[in-house]
PDB file of C-alpha atoms and ligand atoms in Angstrom:
ATOM      1  CA  MET A   9      51.779 -59.050-191.851  1.00 92.00           C
ATOM      2  CA  THR A  10      48.200 -59.839-190.808  1.00 97.00           C
ATOM      3  CA  ILE A  11      45.064 -58.914-192.692  1.00 97.00           C
ATOM      4  CA  GLU A  12      44.098 -56.666-189.766  1.00 98.00           C
ATOM      5  CA  GLU A  13      47.408 -54.780-190.102  1.00 98.00           C
ATOM      6  CA  VAL A  14      46.833 -54.333-193.833  1.00 98.00           C
ATOM      7  CA  LYS A  15      43.297 -53.146-193.151  1.00 98.00           C
ATOM      8  CA  ALA A  16      44.629 -50.652-190.607  1.00 98.00           C
ATOM      9  CA  SER A  17      47.034 -49.276-193.222  1.00 98.00           C
ATOM     10  CA  ILE A  18      44.081 -48.105-195.371  1.00 98.00           C
ATOM     11  CA  ARG A  19      43.189 -44.499-194.492  1.00 98.00           C
ATOM     12  CA  ASN A  20      39.535 -43.456-194.160  1.00 98.00           C
ATOM     13  CA  ILE A  21      38.669 -39.960-195.370  1.00 98.00           C
ATOM     14  CA  ALA A  22      35.204 -38.832-194.303  1.00 97.00           C
ATOM     15  CA  ASP A  23      33.083 -36.753-196.714  1.00 96.00           C
ATOM     16  CA  PHE A  24      35.374 -37.156-199.762  1.00 96.00           C
ATOM     17  CA  PRO A  25      34.749 -36.386-202.595  1.00 93.00           C
ATOM     18  CA  ILE A  26      31.239 -35.409-201.464  1.00 93.00           C
ATOM     19  CA  PRO A  27      29.481 -35.299-198.059  1.00 95.00           C
ATOM     20  CA  GLY A  28      28.343 -38.716-196.800  1.00 93.00           C
ATOM     21  CA  ILE A  29      31.070 -40.791-198.535  1.00 93.00           C
ATOM     22  CA  GLN A  30      33.625 -42.669-196.394  1.00 95.00           C
ATOM     23  CA  PHE A  31      36.506 -42.732-198.883  1.00 97.00           C
ATOM     24  CA  LYS A  32      38.940 -45.638-198.514  1.00 98.00           C
ATOM     25  CA  ASP A  33      42.327 -44.146-199.386  1.00 98.00           C
ATOM     26  CA  LEU A  34      44.550 -47.036-200.471  1.00 98.00           C
ATOM     27  CA  THR A  35      47.614 -44.836-201.114  1.00 98.00           C
ATOM     28  CA  THR A  36      48.589 -45.328-197.467  1.00 98.00           C
ATOM     29  CA  ALA A  37      48.510 -49.126-197.946  1.00 98.00           C
ATOM     30  CA  PHE A  38      50.447 -48.939-201.250  1.00 98.00           C
ATOM     31  CA  ARG A  39      53.242 -46.823-199.732  1.00 98.00           C
ATOM     32  CA  ALA A  40      53.810 -49.349-196.903  1.00 98.00           C
ATOM     33  CA  PRO A  41      56.110 -52.046-198.368  1.00 98.00           C
ATOM     34  CA  GLU A  42      54.661 -54.877-196.202  1.00 98.00           C
ATOM     35  CA  SER A  43      51.048 -54.010-197.086  1.00 98.00           C
ATOM     36  CA  LEU A  44      51.843 -53.704-200.787  1.00 98.00           C
ATOM     37  CA  ARG A  45      53.663 -57.045-200.753  1.00 98.00           C
ATOM     38  CA  TRP A  46      50.823 -58.726-198.809  1.00 98.00           C
ATOM     39  CA  MET A  47      48.224 -57.589-201.390  1.00 98.00           C
ATOM     40  CA  TYR A  48      50.486 -58.671-204.261  1.00 98.00           C
ATOM     41  CA  ASN A  49      51.220 -62.096-202.680  1.00 98.00           C
ATOM     42  CA  GLU A  50      47.544 -62.775-201.923  1.00 98.00           C
ATOM     43  CA  MET A  51      46.491 -62.030-205.492  1.00 98.00           C
ATOM     44  CA  VAL A  52      49.291 -64.071-207.042  1.00 98.00           C
ATOM     45  CA  ALA A  53      48.580 -67.030-204.717  1.00 98.00           C
ATOM     46  CA  HIS A  54      44.877 -66.928-205.609  1.00 98.00           C
ATOM     47  CA  TYR A  55      45.229 -66.687-209.398  1.00 98.00           C
ATOM     48  CA  LYS A  56      48.501 -68.465-210.177  1.00 97.00           C
ATOM     49  CA  ASP A  57      47.120 -71.885-211.149  1.00 95.00           C
ATOM     50  CA  MET A  58      43.871 -70.835-212.802  1.00 98.00           C
ATOM     51  CA  GLY A  59      45.092 -70.561-216.382  1.00 98.00           C
ATOM     52  CA  ILE A  60      44.681 -66.774-216.429  1.00 98.00           C
ATOM     53  CA  THR A  61      45.982 -65.291-219.686  1.00 99.00           C
ATOM     54  CA  LYS A  62      45.225 -61.547-219.148  1.00 98.00           C
ATOM     55  CA  ILE A  63      44.571 -59.203-216.251  1.00 99.00           C
ATOM     56  CA  VAL A  64      42.346 -56.324-217.327  1.00 99.00           C
ATOM     57  CA  GLY A  65      42.794 -53.210-215.143  1.00 99.00           C
ATOM     58  CA  ILE A  66      40.145 -50.492-214.845  1.00 98.00           C
ATOM     59  CA  GLU A  67      41.463 -46.897-215.098  1.00 98.00           C
ATOM     60  CA  SER A  68      42.907 -45.604-212.981  1.00 97.00           C
ATOM     61  CA  ARG A  69      43.278 -47.243-209.587  1.00 98.00           C
ATOM     62  CA  GLY A  70      42.908 -50.690-211.169  1.00 98.00           C
ATOM     63  CA  PHE A  71      46.265 -49.989-212.885  1.00 98.00           C
ATOM     64  CA  ILE A  72      48.241 -49.984-209.631  1.00 98.00           C
ATOM     65  CA  LEU A  73      48.469 -53.721-208.851  1.00 98.00           C
ATOM     66  CA  ALA A  74      47.167 -55.378-212.021  1.00 98.00           C
ATOM     67  CA  PRO A  75      50.362 -55.208-214.162  1.00 98.00           C
ATOM     68  CA  GLY A  76      52.570 -56.478-211.307  1.00 98.00           C
ATOM     69  CA  VAL A  77      50.242 -59.386-210.565  1.00 98.00           C
ATOM     70  CA  ALA A  78      50.099 -60.158-214.292  1.00 98.00           C
ATOM     71  CA  VAL A  79      53.898 -60.529-214.307  1.00 98.00           C
ATOM     72  CA  GLY A  80      53.679 -62.668-211.159  1.00 98.00           C
ATOM     73  CA  ILE A  81      51.278 -65.177-212.721  1.00 98.00           C
ATOM     74  CA  GLY A  82      52.673 -65.084-216.252  1.00 98.00           C
ATOM     75  CA  ALA A  83      49.712 -63.220-217.779  1.00 98.00           C
ATOM     76  CA  GLY A  84      49.467 -60.094-219.951  1.00 99.00           C
ATOM     77  CA  PHE A  85      47.980 -56.729-218.920  1.00 99.00           C
ATOM     78  CA  VAL A  86      45.139 -54.945-220.743  1.00 99.00           C
ATOM     79  CA  PRO A  87      43.792 -51.481-219.805  1.00 99.00           C
ATOM     80  CA  ILE A  88      40.146 -50.396-219.746  1.00 98.00           C
ATOM     81  CA  ARG A  89      40.207 -46.619-220.188  1.00 98.00           C
ATOM     82  CA  LYS A  90      38.014 -43.550-220.212  1.00 97.00           C
ATOM     83  CA  PRO A  91      36.810 -42.361-223.643  1.00 98.00           C
ATOM     84  CA  GLY A  92      39.260 -40.993-226.182  1.00 98.00           C
ATOM     85  CA  LYS A  93      42.422 -42.290-224.489  1.00 98.00           C
ATOM     86  CA  LEU A  94      43.069 -45.520-226.448  1.00 98.00           C
ATOM     87  CA  PRO A  95      44.675 -44.849-229.843  1.00 98.00           C
ATOM     88  CA  ALA A  96      43.477 -47.842-231.908  1.00 98.00           C
ATOM     89  CA  ASP A  97      39.989 -49.168-232.734  1.00 98.00           C
ATOM     90  CA  THR A  98      37.906 -49.613-229.549  1.00 98.00           C
ATOM     91  CA  ILE A  99      34.739 -51.213-228.186  1.00 98.00           C
ATOM     92  CA  SER A 100      32.812 -49.147-225.613  1.00 98.00           C
ATOM     93  CA  VAL A 101      30.059 -49.509-223.021  1.00 98.00           C
ATOM     94  CA  SER A 102      28.092 -46.683-221.366  1.00 97.00           C
ATOM     95  CA  TYR A 103      26.530 -47.083-217.928  1.00 96.00           C
ATOM     96  CA  ALA A 104      24.435 -45.045-215.514  1.00 92.00           C
ATOM     97  CA  LYS A 105      26.169 -43.304-212.599  1.00 84.00           C
ATOM     98  CA  GLU A 106      24.557 -41.489-209.686  1.00 75.00           C
ATOM     99  CA  TYR A 107      24.617 -38.339-211.824  1.00 76.00           C
ATOM    100  CA  GLY A 108      24.576 -38.858-215.615  1.00 87.00           C
ATOM    101  CA  THR A 109      26.384 -41.584-217.516  1.00 94.00           C
ATOM    102  CA  ASP A 110      29.955 -42.770-217.974  1.00 96.00           C
ATOM    103  CA  THR A 111      31.679 -44.625-220.807  1.00 98.00           C
ATOM    104  CA  ILE A 112      34.602 -47.071-220.727  1.00 98.00           C
ATOM    105  CA  GLU A 113      36.629 -48.444-223.628  1.00 98.00           C
ATOM    106  CA  ILE A 114      38.937 -51.325-224.510  1.00 98.00           C
ATOM    107  CA  HIS A 115      40.978 -51.957-227.648  1.00 98.00           C
ATOM    108  CA  ARG A 116      39.024 -54.177-230.025  1.00 98.00           C
ATOM    109  CA  ASP A 117      42.043 -56.464-230.550  1.00 98.00           C
ATOM    110  CA  ALA A 118      43.145 -56.627-226.886  1.00 98.00           C
ATOM    111  CA  LEU A 119      41.405 -59.913-226.054  1.00 98.00           C
ATOM    112  CA  CYS A 120      40.638 -63.127-227.913  1.00 98.00           C
ATOM    113  CA  ALA A 121      38.197 -66.038-227.649  1.00 98.00           C
ATOM    114  CA  ASP A 122      40.706 -68.237-225.766  1.00 98.00           C
ATOM    115  CA  ASP A 123      41.471 -65.691-223.049  1.00 98.00           C
ATOM    116  CA  VAL A 124      40.774 -66.415-219.383  1.00 98.00           C
ATOM    117  CA  VAL A 125      40.555 -62.973-217.847  1.00 98.00           C
ATOM    118  CA  VAL A 126      40.665 -61.335-214.413  1.00 99.00           C
ATOM    119  CA  ILE A 127      39.127 -57.860-214.395  1.00 99.00           C
ATOM    120  CA  HIS A 128      40.661 -55.875-211.527  1.00 99.00           C
ATOM    121  CA  ASP A 129      39.726 -52.664-209.713  1.00 98.00           C
ATOM    122  CA  ASP A 130      40.848 -51.283-206.364  1.00 98.00           C
ATOM    123  CA  LEU A 131      37.444 -51.115-204.700  1.00 98.00           C
ATOM    124  CA  LEU A 132      33.897 -52.490-204.990  1.00 98.00           C
ATOM    125  CA  ALA A 133      31.217 -49.992-203.939  1.00 96.00           C
ATOM    126  CA  THR A 134      27.891 -50.202-205.844  1.00 95.00           C
ATOM    127  CA  GLY A 135      29.384 -52.444-208.543  1.00 97.00           C
ATOM    128  CA  GLY A 136      28.317 -50.199-211.424  1.00 96.00           C
ATOM    129  CA  THR A 137      31.830 -49.719-212.805  1.00 97.00           C
ATOM    130  CA  MET A 138      32.717 -53.424-212.706  1.00 98.00           C
ATOM    131  CA  ALA A 139      29.341 -54.498-214.142  1.00 98.00           C
ATOM    132  CA  ALA A 140      30.058 -52.256-217.146  1.00 98.00           C
ATOM    133  CA  ALA A 141      33.591 -53.681-217.416  1.00 98.00           C
ATOM    134  CA  ILE A 142      32.190 -57.232-217.456  1.00 98.00           C
ATOM    135  CA  GLU A 143      29.798 -56.226-220.256  1.00 98.00           C
ATOM    136  CA  LEU A 144      32.707 -54.685-222.174  1.00 98.00           C
ATOM    137  CA  VAL A 145      34.922 -57.780-221.843  1.00 98.00           C
ATOM    138  CA  ARG A 146      31.981 -60.013-222.826  1.00 98.00           C
ATOM    139  CA  LYS A 147      31.508 -57.860-225.935  1.00 98.00           C
ATOM    140  CA  ALA A 148      35.194 -58.323-226.751  1.00 97.00           C
ATOM    141  CA  GLY A 149      34.624 -62.096-226.428  1.00 96.00           C
ATOM    142  CA  VAL A 150      36.661 -64.287-224.029  1.00 98.00           C
ATOM    143  CA  LYS A 151      36.466 -67.850-222.648  1.00 98.00           C
ATOM    144  CA  LYS A 152      36.041 -66.985-218.944  1.00 98.00           C
ATOM    145  CA  ILE A 153      35.888 -63.925-216.676  1.00 98.00           C
ATOM    146  CA  TYR A 154      36.922 -63.572-213.017  1.00 98.00           C
ATOM    147  CA  ILE A 155      36.757 -60.295-211.077  1.00 98.00           C
ATOM    148  CA  SER A 156      39.002 -59.033-208.284  1.00 98.00           C
ATOM    149  CA  PHE A 157      39.093 -56.132-205.826  1.00 99.00           C
ATOM    150  CA  LEU A 158      41.490 -55.081-203.096  1.00 98.00           C
ATOM    151  CA  VAL A 159      38.605 -53.739-200.978  1.00 98.00           C
ATOM    152  CA  GLU A 160      34.881 -54.553-200.880  1.00 98.00           C
ATOM    153  CA  LEU A 161      32.350 -52.368-199.042  1.00 98.00           C
ATOM    154  CA  ASP A 162      30.003 -55.177-197.960  1.00 98.00           C
ATOM    155  CA  GLY A 163      27.137 -52.910-196.866  1.00 97.00           C
ATOM    156  CA  LEU A 164      26.538 -51.647-200.410  1.00 96.00           C
ATOM    157  CA  LYS A 165      25.956 -55.226-201.678  1.00 98.00           C
ATOM    158  CA  GLY A 166      27.700 -54.385-204.950  1.00 97.00           C
ATOM    159  CA  ARG A 167      28.466 -58.048-205.694  1.00 98.00           C
ATOM    160  CA  GLU A 168      24.748 -58.713-206.171  1.00 98.00           C
ATOM    161  CA  VAL A 169      24.717 -56.790-209.472  1.00 97.00           C
ATOM    162  CA  PHE A 170      27.208 -59.158-211.149  1.00 98.00           C
ATOM    163  CA  PRO A 171      26.216 -62.143-213.302  1.00 97.00           C
ATOM    164  CA  LYS A 172      25.998 -65.254-211.094  1.00 96.00           C
ATOM    165  CA  ASP A 173      28.610 -67.189-213.087  1.00 95.00           C
ATOM    166  CA  VAL A 174      31.356 -64.635-212.380  1.00 98.00           C
ATOM    167  CA  GLU A 175      33.514 -65.416-209.293  1.00 98.00           C
ATOM    168  CA  VAL A 176      34.139 -62.332-207.133  1.00 98.00           C
ATOM    169  CA  TYR A 177      37.394 -62.218-205.118  1.00 98.00           C
ATOM    170  CA  SER A 178      38.054 -59.395-202.621  1.00 98.00           C
ATOM    171  CA  LEU A 179      41.085 -59.272-200.328  1.00 98.00           C
ATOM    172  CA  ILE A 180      39.728 -56.956-197.638  1.00 98.00           C
ATOM    173  CA  HIS A 181      36.178 -56.293-196.456  1.00 98.00           C
ATOM    174  CA  PHE A 182      34.712 -53.262-194.685  1.00 98.00           C
ATOM    175  CA  ASP A 183      31.135 -53.028-193.404  1.00 95.00           C
TER     176      ASP A 183
HETATM  177  P1  AMP B  29      31.245 -48.479-207.941  1.00 52.36           P
HETATM  178  O1  AMP B  29      31.059 -48.421-209.419  1.00 52.36           O
HETATM  179  O2  AMP B  29      30.167 -47.785-207.158  1.00 52.36           O
HETATM  180  O3  AMP B  29      31.487 -49.895-207.440  1.00 52.36           O
HETATM  181  O4  AMP B  29      32.537 -47.623-207.623  1.00 52.36           O
HETATM  182  C1  AMP B  29      33.787 -48.162-207.784  1.00 52.36           C
HETATM  183  C2  AMP B  29      34.825 -47.151-208.200  1.00 52.36           C
HETATM  184  O5  AMP B  29      34.710 -45.904-207.502  1.00 52.36           O
HETATM  185  C3  AMP B  29      36.190 -47.689-207.878  1.00 52.36           C
HETATM  186  O6  AMP B  29      37.004 -47.491-209.034  1.00 52.36           O
HETATM  187  C4  AMP B  29      36.683 -46.917-206.695  1.00 52.36           C
HETATM  188  O7  AMP B  29      37.992 -46.472-206.922  1.00 52.36           O
HETATM  189  C5  AMP B  29      35.745 -45.723-206.547  1.00 52.36           C
HETATM  190  N1  AMP B  29      35.078 -45.644-205.218  1.00 52.36           N
HETATM  191  C6  AMP B  29      33.738 -45.696-204.983  1.00 52.36           C
HETATM  192  N2  AMP B  29      33.444 -45.567-203.692  1.00 52.36           N
HETATM  193  C7  AMP B  29      34.633 -45.432-203.039  1.00 52.36           C
HETATM  194  C8  AMP B  29      35.006 -45.293-201.659  1.00 52.36           C
HETATM  195  N3  AMP B  29      34.104 -45.233-200.667  1.00 52.36           N
HETATM  196  N4  AMP B  29      36.320 -45.205-201.366  1.00 52.36           N
HETATM  197  C9  AMP B  29      37.240 -45.259-202.357  1.00 52.36           C
HETATM  198  N5  AMP B  29      36.962 -45.395-203.666  1.00 52.36           N
HETATM  199  C10 AMP B  29      35.671 -45.476-204.019  1.00 52.36           C
END
């Protein structure tokens, strides 16, 4: 499987969910066994010897590969969820969206000071969601943070909003 074949397995939906957005539909890549395995193998190969203790997935598309990769590298899985979904005591961060604000939450006891964490989401657009997730994980308190995406939309320059000491890893790039 080549990276170009994996890229071709991602379906583009024009004007979804609103006019002007080119939506990258990864469900077509996930349903193709070779594409799914390629994404899994790439992530495991990249993170396996980095001392990662937890992969933190962002609801909801960050939940698709994160738990599998966590098993593959011998790490745990921790969810970041939308408000009101996590049952125990939480920490939260609110951030500005194009229209209004959004809030994300993590369990207060999910991470500890010795954790080396990968925060994972399916796609990097403006970077607003991941920047908030980094702030949330920093609030929780960990030793080191890495961030990972399956797809990065280079033209939106989302990676520029992240703190400079956080390594960004994206498998597939679109203009
Ligand atoms: P952002 O905070 O702008 O980086 O947006 C990232 C989140 O929105 C990710 O969780 C993506 O699932 C979703 N998203 C934003 N833009 C797109 C797009 N063009 N295609 C698919 N998903 C997108």
